[in-house]
Short mmCIF file of C-alpha atoms in Angstrom, two decimals:
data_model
loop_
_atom_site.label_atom_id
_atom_site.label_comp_id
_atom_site.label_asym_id
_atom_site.label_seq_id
_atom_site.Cartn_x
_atom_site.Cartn_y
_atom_site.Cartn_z
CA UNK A 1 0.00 0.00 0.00
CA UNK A 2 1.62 3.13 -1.27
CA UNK A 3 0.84 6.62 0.60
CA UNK A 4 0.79 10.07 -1.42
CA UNK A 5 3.20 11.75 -0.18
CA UNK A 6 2.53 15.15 0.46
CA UNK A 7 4.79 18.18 0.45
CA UNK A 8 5.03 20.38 3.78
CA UNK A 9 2.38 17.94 5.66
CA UNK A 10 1.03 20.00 8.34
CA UNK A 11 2.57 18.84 11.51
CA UNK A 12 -0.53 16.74 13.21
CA UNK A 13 -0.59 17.90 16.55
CA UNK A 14 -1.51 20.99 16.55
CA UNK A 15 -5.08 22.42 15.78
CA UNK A 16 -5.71 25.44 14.14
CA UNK A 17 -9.24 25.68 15.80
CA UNK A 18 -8.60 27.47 18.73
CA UNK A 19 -11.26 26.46 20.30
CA UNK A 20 -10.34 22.68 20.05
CA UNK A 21 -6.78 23.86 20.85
CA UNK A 22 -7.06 23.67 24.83
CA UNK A 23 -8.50 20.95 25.42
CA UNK A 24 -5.92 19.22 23.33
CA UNK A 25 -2.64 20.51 25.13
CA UNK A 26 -3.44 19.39 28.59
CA UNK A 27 -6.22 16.95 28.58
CA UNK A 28 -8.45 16.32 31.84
CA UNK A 29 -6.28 16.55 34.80
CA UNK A 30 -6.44 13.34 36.54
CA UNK A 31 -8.23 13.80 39.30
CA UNK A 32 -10.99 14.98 37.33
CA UNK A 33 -10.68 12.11 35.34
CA UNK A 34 -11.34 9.94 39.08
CA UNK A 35 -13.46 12.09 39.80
CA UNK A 36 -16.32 11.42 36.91
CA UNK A 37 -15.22 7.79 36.90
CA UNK A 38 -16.20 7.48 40.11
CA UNK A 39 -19.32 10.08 40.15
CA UNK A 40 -20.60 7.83 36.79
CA UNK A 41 -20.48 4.93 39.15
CA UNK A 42 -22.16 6.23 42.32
CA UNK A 43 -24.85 7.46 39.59
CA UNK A 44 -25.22 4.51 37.74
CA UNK A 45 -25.61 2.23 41.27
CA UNK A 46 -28.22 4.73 41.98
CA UNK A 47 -30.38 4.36 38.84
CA UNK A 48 -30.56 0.63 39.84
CA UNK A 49 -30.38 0.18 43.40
CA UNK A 50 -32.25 -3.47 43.82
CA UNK A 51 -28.48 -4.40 42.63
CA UNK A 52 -26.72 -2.29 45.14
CA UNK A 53 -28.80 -3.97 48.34
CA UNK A 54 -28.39 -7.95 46.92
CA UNK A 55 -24.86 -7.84 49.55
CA UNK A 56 -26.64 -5.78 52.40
CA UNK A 57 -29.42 -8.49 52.25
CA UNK A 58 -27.60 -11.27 51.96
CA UNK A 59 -25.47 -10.34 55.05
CA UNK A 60 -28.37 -9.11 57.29
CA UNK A 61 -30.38 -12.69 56.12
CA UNK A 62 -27.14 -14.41 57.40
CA UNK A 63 -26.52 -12.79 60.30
CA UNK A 64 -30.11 -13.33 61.48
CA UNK A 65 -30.20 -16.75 60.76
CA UNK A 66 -27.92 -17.54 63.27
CA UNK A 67 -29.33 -16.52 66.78
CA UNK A 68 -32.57 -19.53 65.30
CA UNK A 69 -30.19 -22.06 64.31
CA UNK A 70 -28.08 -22.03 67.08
CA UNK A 71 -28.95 -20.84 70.19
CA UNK A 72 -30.96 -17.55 71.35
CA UNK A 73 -28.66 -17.94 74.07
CA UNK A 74 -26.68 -14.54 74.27
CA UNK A 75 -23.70 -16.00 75.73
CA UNK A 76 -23.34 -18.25 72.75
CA UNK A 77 -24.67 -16.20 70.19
CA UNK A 78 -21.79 -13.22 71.90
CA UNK A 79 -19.01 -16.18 71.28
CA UNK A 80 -19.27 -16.78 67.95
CA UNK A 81 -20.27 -13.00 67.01
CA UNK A 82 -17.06 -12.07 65.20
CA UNK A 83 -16.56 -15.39 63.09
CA UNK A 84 -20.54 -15.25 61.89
CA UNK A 85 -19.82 -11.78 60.91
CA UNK A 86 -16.60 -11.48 59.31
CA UNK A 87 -17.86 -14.50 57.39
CA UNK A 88 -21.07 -13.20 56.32
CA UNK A 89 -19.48 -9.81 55.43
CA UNK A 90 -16.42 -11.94 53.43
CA UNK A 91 -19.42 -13.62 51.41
CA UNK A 92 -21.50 -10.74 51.02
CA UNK A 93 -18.38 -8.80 49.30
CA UNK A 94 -17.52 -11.47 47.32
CA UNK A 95 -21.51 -11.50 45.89
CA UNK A 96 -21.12 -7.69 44.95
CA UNK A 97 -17.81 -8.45 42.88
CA UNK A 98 -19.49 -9.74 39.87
CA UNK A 99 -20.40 -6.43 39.11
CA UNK A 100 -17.64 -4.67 39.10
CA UNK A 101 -15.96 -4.37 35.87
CA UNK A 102 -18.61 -6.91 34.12
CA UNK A 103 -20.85 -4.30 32.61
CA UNK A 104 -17.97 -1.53 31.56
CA UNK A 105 -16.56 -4.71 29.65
CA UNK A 106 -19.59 -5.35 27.88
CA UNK A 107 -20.54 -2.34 26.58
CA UNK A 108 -16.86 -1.15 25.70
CA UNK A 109 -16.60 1.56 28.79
CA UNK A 110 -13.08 -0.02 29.54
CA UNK A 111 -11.72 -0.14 26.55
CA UNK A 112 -12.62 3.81 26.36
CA UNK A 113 -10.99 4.22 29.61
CA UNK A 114 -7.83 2.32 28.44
CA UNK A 115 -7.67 4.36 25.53
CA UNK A 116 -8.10 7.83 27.59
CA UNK A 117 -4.81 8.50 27.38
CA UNK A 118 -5.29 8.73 31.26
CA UNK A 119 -3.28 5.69 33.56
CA UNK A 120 -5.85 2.82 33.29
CA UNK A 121 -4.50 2.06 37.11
CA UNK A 122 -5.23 5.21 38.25
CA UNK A 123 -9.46 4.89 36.93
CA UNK A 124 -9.50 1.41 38.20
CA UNK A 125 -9.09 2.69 41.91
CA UNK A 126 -11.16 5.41 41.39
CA UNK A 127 -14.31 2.25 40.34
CA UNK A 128 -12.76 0.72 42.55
CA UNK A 129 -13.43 3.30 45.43
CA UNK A 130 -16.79 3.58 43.97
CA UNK A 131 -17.72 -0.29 44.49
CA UNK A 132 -16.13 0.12 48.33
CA UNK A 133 -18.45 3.11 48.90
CA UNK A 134 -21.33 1.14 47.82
CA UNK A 135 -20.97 -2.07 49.18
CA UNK A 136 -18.16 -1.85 51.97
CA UNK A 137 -19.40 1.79 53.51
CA UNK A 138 -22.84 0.43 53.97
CA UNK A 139 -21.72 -3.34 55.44
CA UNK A 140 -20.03 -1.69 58.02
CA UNK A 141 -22.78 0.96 58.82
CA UNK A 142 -25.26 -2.13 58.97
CA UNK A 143 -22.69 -4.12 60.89
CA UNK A 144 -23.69 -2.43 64.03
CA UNK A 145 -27.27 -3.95 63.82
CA UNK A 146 -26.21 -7.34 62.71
CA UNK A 147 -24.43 -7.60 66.59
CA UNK A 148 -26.68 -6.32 68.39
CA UNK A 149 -28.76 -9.11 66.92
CA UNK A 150 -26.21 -11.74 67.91
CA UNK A 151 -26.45 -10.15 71.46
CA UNK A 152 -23.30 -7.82 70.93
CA UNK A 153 -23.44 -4.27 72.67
CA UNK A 154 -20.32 -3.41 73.68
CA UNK A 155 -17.06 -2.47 70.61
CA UNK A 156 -19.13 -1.16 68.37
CA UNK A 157 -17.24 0.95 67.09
CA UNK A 158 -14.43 -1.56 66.87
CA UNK A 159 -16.82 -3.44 64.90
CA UNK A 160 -17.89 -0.18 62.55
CA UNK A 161 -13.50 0.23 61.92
CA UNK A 162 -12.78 -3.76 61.38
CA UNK A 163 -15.56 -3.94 59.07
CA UNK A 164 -14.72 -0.98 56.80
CA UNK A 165 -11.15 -1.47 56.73
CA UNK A 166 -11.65 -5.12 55.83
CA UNK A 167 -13.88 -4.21 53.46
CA UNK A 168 -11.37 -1.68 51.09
CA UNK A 169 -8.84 -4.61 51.59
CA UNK A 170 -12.00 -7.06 50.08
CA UNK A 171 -12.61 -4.79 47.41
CA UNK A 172 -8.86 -4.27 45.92
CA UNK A 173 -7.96 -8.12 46.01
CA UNK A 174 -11.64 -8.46 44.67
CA UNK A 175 -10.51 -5.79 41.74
CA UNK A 176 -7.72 -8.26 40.68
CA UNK A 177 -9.68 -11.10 40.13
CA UNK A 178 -12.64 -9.54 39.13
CA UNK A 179 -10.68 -8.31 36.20
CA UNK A 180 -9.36 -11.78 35.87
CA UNK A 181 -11.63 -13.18 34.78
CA UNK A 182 -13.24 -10.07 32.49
CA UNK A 183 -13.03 -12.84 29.41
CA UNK A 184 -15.13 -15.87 31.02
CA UNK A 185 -18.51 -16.44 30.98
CA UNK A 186 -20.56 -17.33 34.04
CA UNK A 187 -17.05 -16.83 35.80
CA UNK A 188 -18.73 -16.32 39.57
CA UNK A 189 -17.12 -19.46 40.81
CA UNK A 190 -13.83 -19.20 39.39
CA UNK A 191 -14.14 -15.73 40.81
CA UNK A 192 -14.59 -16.56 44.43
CA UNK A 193 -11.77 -19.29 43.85
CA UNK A 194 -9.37 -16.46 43.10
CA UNK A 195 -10.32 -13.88 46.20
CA UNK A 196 -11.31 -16.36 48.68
CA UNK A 197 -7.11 -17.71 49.78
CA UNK A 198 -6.26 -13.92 48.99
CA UNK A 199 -8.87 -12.83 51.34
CA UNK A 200 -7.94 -15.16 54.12
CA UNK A 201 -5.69 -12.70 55.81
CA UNK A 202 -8.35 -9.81 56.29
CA UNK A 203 -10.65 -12.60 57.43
CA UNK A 204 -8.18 -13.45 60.13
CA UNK A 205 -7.02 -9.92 61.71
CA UNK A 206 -11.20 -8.82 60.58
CA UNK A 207 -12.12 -11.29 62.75
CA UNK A 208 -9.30 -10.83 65.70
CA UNK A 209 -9.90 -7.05 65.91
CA UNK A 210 -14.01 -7.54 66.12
CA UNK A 211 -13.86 -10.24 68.79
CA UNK A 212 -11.03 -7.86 70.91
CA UNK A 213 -13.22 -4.94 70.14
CA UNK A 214 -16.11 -6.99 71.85
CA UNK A 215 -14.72 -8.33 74.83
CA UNK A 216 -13.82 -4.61 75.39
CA UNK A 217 -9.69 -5.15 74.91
CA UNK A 218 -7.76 -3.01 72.74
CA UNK A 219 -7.88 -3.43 69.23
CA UNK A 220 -5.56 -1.93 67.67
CA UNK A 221 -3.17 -3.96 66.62
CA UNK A 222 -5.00 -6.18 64.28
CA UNK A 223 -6.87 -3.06 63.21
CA UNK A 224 -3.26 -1.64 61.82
CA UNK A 225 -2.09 -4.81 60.01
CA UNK A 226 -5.46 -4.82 57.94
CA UNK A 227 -5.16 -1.09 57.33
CA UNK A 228 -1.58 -2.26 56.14
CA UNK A 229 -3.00 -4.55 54.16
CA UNK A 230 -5.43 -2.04 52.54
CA UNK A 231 -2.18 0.42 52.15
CA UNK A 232 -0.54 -2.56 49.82
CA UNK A 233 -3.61 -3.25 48.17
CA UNK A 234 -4.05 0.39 46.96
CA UNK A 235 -0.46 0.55 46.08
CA UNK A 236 -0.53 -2.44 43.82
CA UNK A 237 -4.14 -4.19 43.42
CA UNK A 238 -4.72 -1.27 40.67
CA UNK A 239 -1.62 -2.23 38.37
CA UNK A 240 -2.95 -5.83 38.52
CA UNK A 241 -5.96 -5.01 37.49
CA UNK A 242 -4.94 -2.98 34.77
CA UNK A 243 -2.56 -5.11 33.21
CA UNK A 244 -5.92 -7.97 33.47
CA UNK A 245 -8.33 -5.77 31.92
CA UNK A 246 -5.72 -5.16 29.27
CA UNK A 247 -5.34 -8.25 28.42
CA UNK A 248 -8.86 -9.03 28.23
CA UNK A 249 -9.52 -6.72 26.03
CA UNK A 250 -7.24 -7.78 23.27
CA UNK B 1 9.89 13.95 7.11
CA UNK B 2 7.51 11.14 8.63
CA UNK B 3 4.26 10.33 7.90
CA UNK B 4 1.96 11.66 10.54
CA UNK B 5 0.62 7.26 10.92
CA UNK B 6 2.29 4.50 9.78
CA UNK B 7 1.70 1.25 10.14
CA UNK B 8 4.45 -1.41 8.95
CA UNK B 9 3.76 -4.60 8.22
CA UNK B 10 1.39 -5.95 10.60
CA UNK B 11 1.13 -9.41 11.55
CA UNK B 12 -1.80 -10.77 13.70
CA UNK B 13 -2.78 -14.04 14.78
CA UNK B 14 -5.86 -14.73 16.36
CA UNK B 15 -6.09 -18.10 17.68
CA UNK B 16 -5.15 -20.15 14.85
CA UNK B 17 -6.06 -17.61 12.48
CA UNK B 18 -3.57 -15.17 10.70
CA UNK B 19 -5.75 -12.23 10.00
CA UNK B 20 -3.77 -9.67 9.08
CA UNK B 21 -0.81 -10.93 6.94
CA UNK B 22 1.56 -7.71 6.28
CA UNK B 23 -0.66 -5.05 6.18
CA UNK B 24 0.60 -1.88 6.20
CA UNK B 25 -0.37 2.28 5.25
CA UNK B 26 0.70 5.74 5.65
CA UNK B 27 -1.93 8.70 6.09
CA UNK B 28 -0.49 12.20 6.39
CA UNK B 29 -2.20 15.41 8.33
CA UNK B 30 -5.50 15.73 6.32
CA UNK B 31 -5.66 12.86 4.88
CA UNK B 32 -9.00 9.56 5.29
CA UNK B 33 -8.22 6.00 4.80
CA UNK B 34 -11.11 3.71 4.31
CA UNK B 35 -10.68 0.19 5.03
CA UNK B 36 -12.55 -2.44 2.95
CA UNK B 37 -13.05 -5.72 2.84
CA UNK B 38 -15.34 -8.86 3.02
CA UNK B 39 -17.05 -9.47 6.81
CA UNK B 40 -14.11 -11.24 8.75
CA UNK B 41 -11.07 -9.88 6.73
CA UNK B 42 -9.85 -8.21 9.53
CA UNK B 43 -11.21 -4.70 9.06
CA UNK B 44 -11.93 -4.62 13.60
CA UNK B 45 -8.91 -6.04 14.21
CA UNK B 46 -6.55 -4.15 11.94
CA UNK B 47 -8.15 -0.63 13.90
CA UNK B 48 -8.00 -2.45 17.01
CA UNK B 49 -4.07 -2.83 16.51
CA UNK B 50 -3.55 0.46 15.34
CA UNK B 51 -5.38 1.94 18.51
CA UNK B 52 -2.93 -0.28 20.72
CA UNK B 53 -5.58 -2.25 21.83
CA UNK B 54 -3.93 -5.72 20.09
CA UNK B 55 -0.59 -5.93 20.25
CA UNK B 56 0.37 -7.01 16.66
CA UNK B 57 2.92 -9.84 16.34
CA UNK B 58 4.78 -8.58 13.96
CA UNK B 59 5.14 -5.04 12.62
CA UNK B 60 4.97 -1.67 14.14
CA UNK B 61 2.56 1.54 14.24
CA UNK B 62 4.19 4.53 13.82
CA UNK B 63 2.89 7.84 14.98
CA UNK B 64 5.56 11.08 13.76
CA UNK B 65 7.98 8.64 12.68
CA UNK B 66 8.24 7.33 16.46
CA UNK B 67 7.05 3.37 17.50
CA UNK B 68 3.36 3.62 19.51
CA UNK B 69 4.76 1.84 21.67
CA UNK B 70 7.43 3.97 23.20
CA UNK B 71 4.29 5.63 25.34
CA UNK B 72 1.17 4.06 24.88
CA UNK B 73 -0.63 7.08 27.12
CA UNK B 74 0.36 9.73 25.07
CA UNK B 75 -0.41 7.88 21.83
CA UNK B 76 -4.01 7.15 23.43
CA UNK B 77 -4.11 10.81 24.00
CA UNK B 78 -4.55 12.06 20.50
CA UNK B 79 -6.97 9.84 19.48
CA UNK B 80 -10.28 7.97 19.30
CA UNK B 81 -11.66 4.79 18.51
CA UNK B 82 -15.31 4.19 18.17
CA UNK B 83 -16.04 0.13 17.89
CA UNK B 84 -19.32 -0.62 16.18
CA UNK B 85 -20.83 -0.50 19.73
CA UNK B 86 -20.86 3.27 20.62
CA UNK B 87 -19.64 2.42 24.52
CA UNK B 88 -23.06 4.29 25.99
CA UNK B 89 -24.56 2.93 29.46
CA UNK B 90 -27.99 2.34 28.48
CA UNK B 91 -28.88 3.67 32.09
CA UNK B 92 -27.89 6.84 31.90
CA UNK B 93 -28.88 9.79 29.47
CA UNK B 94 -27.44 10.49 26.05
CA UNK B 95 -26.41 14.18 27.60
CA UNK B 96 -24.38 12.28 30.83
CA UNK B 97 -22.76 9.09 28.96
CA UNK B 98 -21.29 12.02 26.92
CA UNK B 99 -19.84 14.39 30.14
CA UNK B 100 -18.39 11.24 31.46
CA UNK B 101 -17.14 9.59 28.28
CA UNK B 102 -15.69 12.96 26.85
CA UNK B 103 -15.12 14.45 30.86
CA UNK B 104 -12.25 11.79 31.70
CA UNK B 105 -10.49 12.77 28.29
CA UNK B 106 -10.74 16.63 28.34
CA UNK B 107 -12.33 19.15 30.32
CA UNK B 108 -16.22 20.02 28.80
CA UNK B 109 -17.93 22.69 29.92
CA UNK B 110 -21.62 22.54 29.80
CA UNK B 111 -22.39 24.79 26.57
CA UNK B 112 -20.06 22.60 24.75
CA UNK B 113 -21.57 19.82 25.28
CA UNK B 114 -25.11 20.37 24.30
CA UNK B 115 -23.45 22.18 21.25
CA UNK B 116 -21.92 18.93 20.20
CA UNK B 117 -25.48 17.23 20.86
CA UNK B 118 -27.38 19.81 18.89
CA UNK B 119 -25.03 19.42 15.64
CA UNK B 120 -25.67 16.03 15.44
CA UNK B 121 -29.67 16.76 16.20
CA UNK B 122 -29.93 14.94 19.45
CA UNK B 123 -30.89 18.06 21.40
CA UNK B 124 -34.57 16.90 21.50
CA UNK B 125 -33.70 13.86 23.10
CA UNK B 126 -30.45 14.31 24.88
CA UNK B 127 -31.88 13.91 28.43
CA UNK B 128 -33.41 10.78 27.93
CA UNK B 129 -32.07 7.44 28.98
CA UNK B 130 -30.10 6.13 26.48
CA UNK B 131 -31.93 2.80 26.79
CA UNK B 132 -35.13 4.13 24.99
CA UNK B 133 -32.85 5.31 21.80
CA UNK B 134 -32.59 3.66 18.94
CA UNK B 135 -29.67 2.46 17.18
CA UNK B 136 -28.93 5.34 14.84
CA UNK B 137 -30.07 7.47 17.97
CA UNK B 138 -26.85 5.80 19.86
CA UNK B 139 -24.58 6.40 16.81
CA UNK B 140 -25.32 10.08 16.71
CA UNK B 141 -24.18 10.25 20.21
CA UNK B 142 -21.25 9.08 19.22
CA UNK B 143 -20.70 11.32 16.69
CA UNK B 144 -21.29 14.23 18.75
CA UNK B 145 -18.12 12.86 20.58
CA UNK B 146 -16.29 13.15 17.52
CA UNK B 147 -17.71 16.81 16.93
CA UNK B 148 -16.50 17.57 20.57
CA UNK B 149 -13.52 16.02 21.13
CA UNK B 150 -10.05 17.29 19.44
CA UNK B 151 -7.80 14.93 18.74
CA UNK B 152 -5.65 14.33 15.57
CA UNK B 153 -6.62 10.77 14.99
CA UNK B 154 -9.92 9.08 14.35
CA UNK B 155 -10.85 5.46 14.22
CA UNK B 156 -13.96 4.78 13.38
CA UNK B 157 -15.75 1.08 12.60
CA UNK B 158 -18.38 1.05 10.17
CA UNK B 159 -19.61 4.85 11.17
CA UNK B 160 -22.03 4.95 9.19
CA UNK B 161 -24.44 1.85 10.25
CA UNK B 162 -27.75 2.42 11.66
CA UNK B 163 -27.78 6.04 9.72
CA UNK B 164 -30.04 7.63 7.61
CA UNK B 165 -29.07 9.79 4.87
CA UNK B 166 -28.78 12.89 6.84
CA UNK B 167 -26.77 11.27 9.33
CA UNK B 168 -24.69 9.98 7.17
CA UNK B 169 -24.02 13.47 5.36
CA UNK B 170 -23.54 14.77 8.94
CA UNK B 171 -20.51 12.39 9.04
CA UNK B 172 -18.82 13.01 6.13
CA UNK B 173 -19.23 16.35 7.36
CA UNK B 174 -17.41 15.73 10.14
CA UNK B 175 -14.61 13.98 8.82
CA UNK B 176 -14.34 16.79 6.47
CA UNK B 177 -14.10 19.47 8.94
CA UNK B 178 -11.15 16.63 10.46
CA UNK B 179 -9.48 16.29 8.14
CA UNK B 180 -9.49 20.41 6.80
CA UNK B 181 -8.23 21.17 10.45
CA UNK B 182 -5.35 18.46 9.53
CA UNK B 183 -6.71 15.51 11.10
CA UNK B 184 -6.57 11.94 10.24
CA UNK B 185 -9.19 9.30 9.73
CA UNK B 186 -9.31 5.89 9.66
CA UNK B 187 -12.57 4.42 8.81
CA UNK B 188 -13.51 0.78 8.27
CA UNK B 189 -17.12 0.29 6.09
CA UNK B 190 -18.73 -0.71 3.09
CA UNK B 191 -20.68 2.43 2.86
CA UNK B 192 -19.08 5.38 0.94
CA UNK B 193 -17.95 8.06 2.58
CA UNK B 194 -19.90 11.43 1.48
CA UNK B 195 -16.55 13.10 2.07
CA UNK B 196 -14.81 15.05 -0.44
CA UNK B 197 -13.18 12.19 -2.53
CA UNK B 198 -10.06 13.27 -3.10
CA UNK B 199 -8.86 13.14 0.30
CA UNK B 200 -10.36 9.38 0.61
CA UNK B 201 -7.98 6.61 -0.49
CA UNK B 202 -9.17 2.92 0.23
CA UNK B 203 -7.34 -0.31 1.40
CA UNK B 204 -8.82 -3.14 0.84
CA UNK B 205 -7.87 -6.23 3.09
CA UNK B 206 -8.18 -9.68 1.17
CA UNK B 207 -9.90 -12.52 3.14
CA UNK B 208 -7.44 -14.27 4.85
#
């Protein structure tokens, strides 16, 4: 294939509209660019929110069940408190990942995003902060309720931190394997496979910091290694992701 | 001096299929290439790799004379690929998919945007969900993308599907004013271009 070639070609870059000529230069800065990416989100959960309360119902449902099938006695239900709950909040998480990237794959939103000349990394976190504030934010503001029906009144708060820490560690390792597995069909199973061992260690300190925040000891410790954990994941669980959905969109 | 885009030899397997077997072009500033071919030549894929979205396995994309891939970001920066999908959330309206699509590229202010929707005549119906368009309705959404944002480098797949005629005048129109400001196109399609022809130069991709 030949190509005319053409004498004094107008350099390309520049635009004699000058107009057009701004917005060309610089681009969107990119915290704008988080900024919409995550407004589009919180709008978009919004429009449909029977979607956005599947995990809240799921984890009040199993939280609830619990006090019938085991005991309504409060010093039992009290002992296993932290264990029902960090469990029930691990499964509830996992139920919202699905949804994630899933529908920006379909309908070519990431493939926009990855050719935004913005860092792909950098708009993950900022969906990814979206799905935290709309799953994780409102598991630990329910969390509250869910003890006091398993005969919990005392760490609260404790209960409140663990659970919303845990829950931005949940939803970065969930951002890795939700992009994953971007290319498979019915991939929900494959998909829990892949957070579940990487969860296990915010399941562990979750679960240490509620039960210490409970019995009214200090929790602080455990409360630091999972915000440690959620330090790491924001530093890297993006450039997984990225470098996932990139290759599942070729 | 380099061609503004040049693409050198590319080589592309998918699966066990070679679909593009040495394919290669120059465009210049100003200049529209329309790719043709039968369905499954390899029209998608060959803009796909020139966008950086396939990574070609043999062959390079040039943009200025410099490789693509030297930075990616930048590259991305200066232009736009439209698949046959426009990417529109079918839950939001035609006046919001556009602030967020065009938003994390550029800054838009308001006025701008429902310019770009009234060129393309979707004032009457920009605030509706985009769910209740039709197809053509989606594809002029699109285009008001195109009349909004500026970059050098268009890639468009089959732009002028779902159209009637005086959407499809509306893009050659488009591409027109593109490629006057010194833009480039590349456009994959059956459908002529209503552009003015002697800026048009086809490729035509044999079935592989």
């Amino acid at each position: 294939m030949g190509s005319a070639p053409s004498a004094a070609a107008p350099s390309v870059t520049p635009q004699p509209d000058a107009a057009r000529e701004s917005g060309t230069a610089r681009g969107a800065p990119a915290l704008t660019a988080a900024g919409l990416v995550l407004l589009r989100d919180l709008t978009l959960a919004f429009r449909r929110r029977g979607e956005l309360l599947q995990p809240l119902a799921f984890f009040a449902i199993v939280t609830t069940l619990f006090p019938l099938a085991v005991s309504p006695e409060l010093s039992r239900l009290r002992e296993i408190a932290p264990g029902v709950l960090w469990v029930a909040a691990l499964l509830a998480a996992l139920l919202a990942l699905e949804f994630l990237f899933r529908d920006d794959a379909h309908d070519g939103t990431l493939e926009q995003y990855s050719l935004s000349g913005q860092s792909l990394a950098w708009l993950l976190l900022a969906k990814t902060a979206a799905h935290w504030l709309l799953t994780g934010l409102p598991l630990a503001l329910i969390a509250p309720f869910a003890a006091e029906s398993l005969g919990v009144s005392t760490g609260l708060a404790g209960v409140v931190a663990s659970v919303a820490v845990g829950t931005v560690c949940l939803s970065l390792i969930g951002s890795i394997s939700a992009a994953l597995t971007l290319g498979i069909r019915r991939s929900g199973v494959l998909l829990s496979l892949l957070t579940l061992p990487l969860s296990l260690p915010v399941l562990i300190f979750g679960a240490r910091a509620t039960e210490l925040a409970i019995r009214g000891l200090p929790y602080t410790a455990p409360l630091e290694l999972l915000a440690a954990l959620a330090v790491l994941g924001v530093t890297l669980a993006p450039l997984a992701a990225a470098a996932a959905v990139r290759i599942s969109l070729e | 001096m380099p061609h503004a885009l040049e693409a050198e030899n590319l080589q592309l397997w998918r699966a066990e299929r070679h679909v593009l077997r040495g394919v290669g072009f120059a465009l210049d500033a100003g200049e529209c290439l329309q790719l043709r071919g039968a369905n499954g030549a390899g029209k998608t894929t060959l803009l796909r790799a020139v966008c950086g979205l396939l990574y070609p396995d043999a062959g390079r994309i040039l943009w200025e004379g410099g490789d693509v891939r030297a930075d990616l970001a930048a590259y991305h920066a200066r232009l736009i690929y439209i698949g046959h999908e426009p990417p529109l959330k079918p839950d939001l309206s035609a006046l919001e998919n556009l602030r967020f699509w065009i938003g994390v590229r550029q800054a838009v202010p308001r006025p701008a945007l429902e310019a770009a929707l009234e060129r393309v005549g979707a004032d009457r119906w920009s605030r509706r969900a985009v769910r209740t368009l039709s197809a053509g309705q989606r594809r002029r959404v699109a285009l008001a993308a195109l009349a909004l944002l500026a970059v050098p480098l268009w890639l468009l797949d089959e732009p002028t599907t779902n159209l009637d005629a005086d959407g499809q005048q509306l893009v050659g129109t488009l591409i027109d004013e593109q490629l006057a400001r010194g833009g480039l196109v590349l456009a994959a399609g059956h459908h002529a271009l209503r552009v003015a022809a002697a800026r048009v130069r086809s490729l035509e991709l044999p079935l592989g």
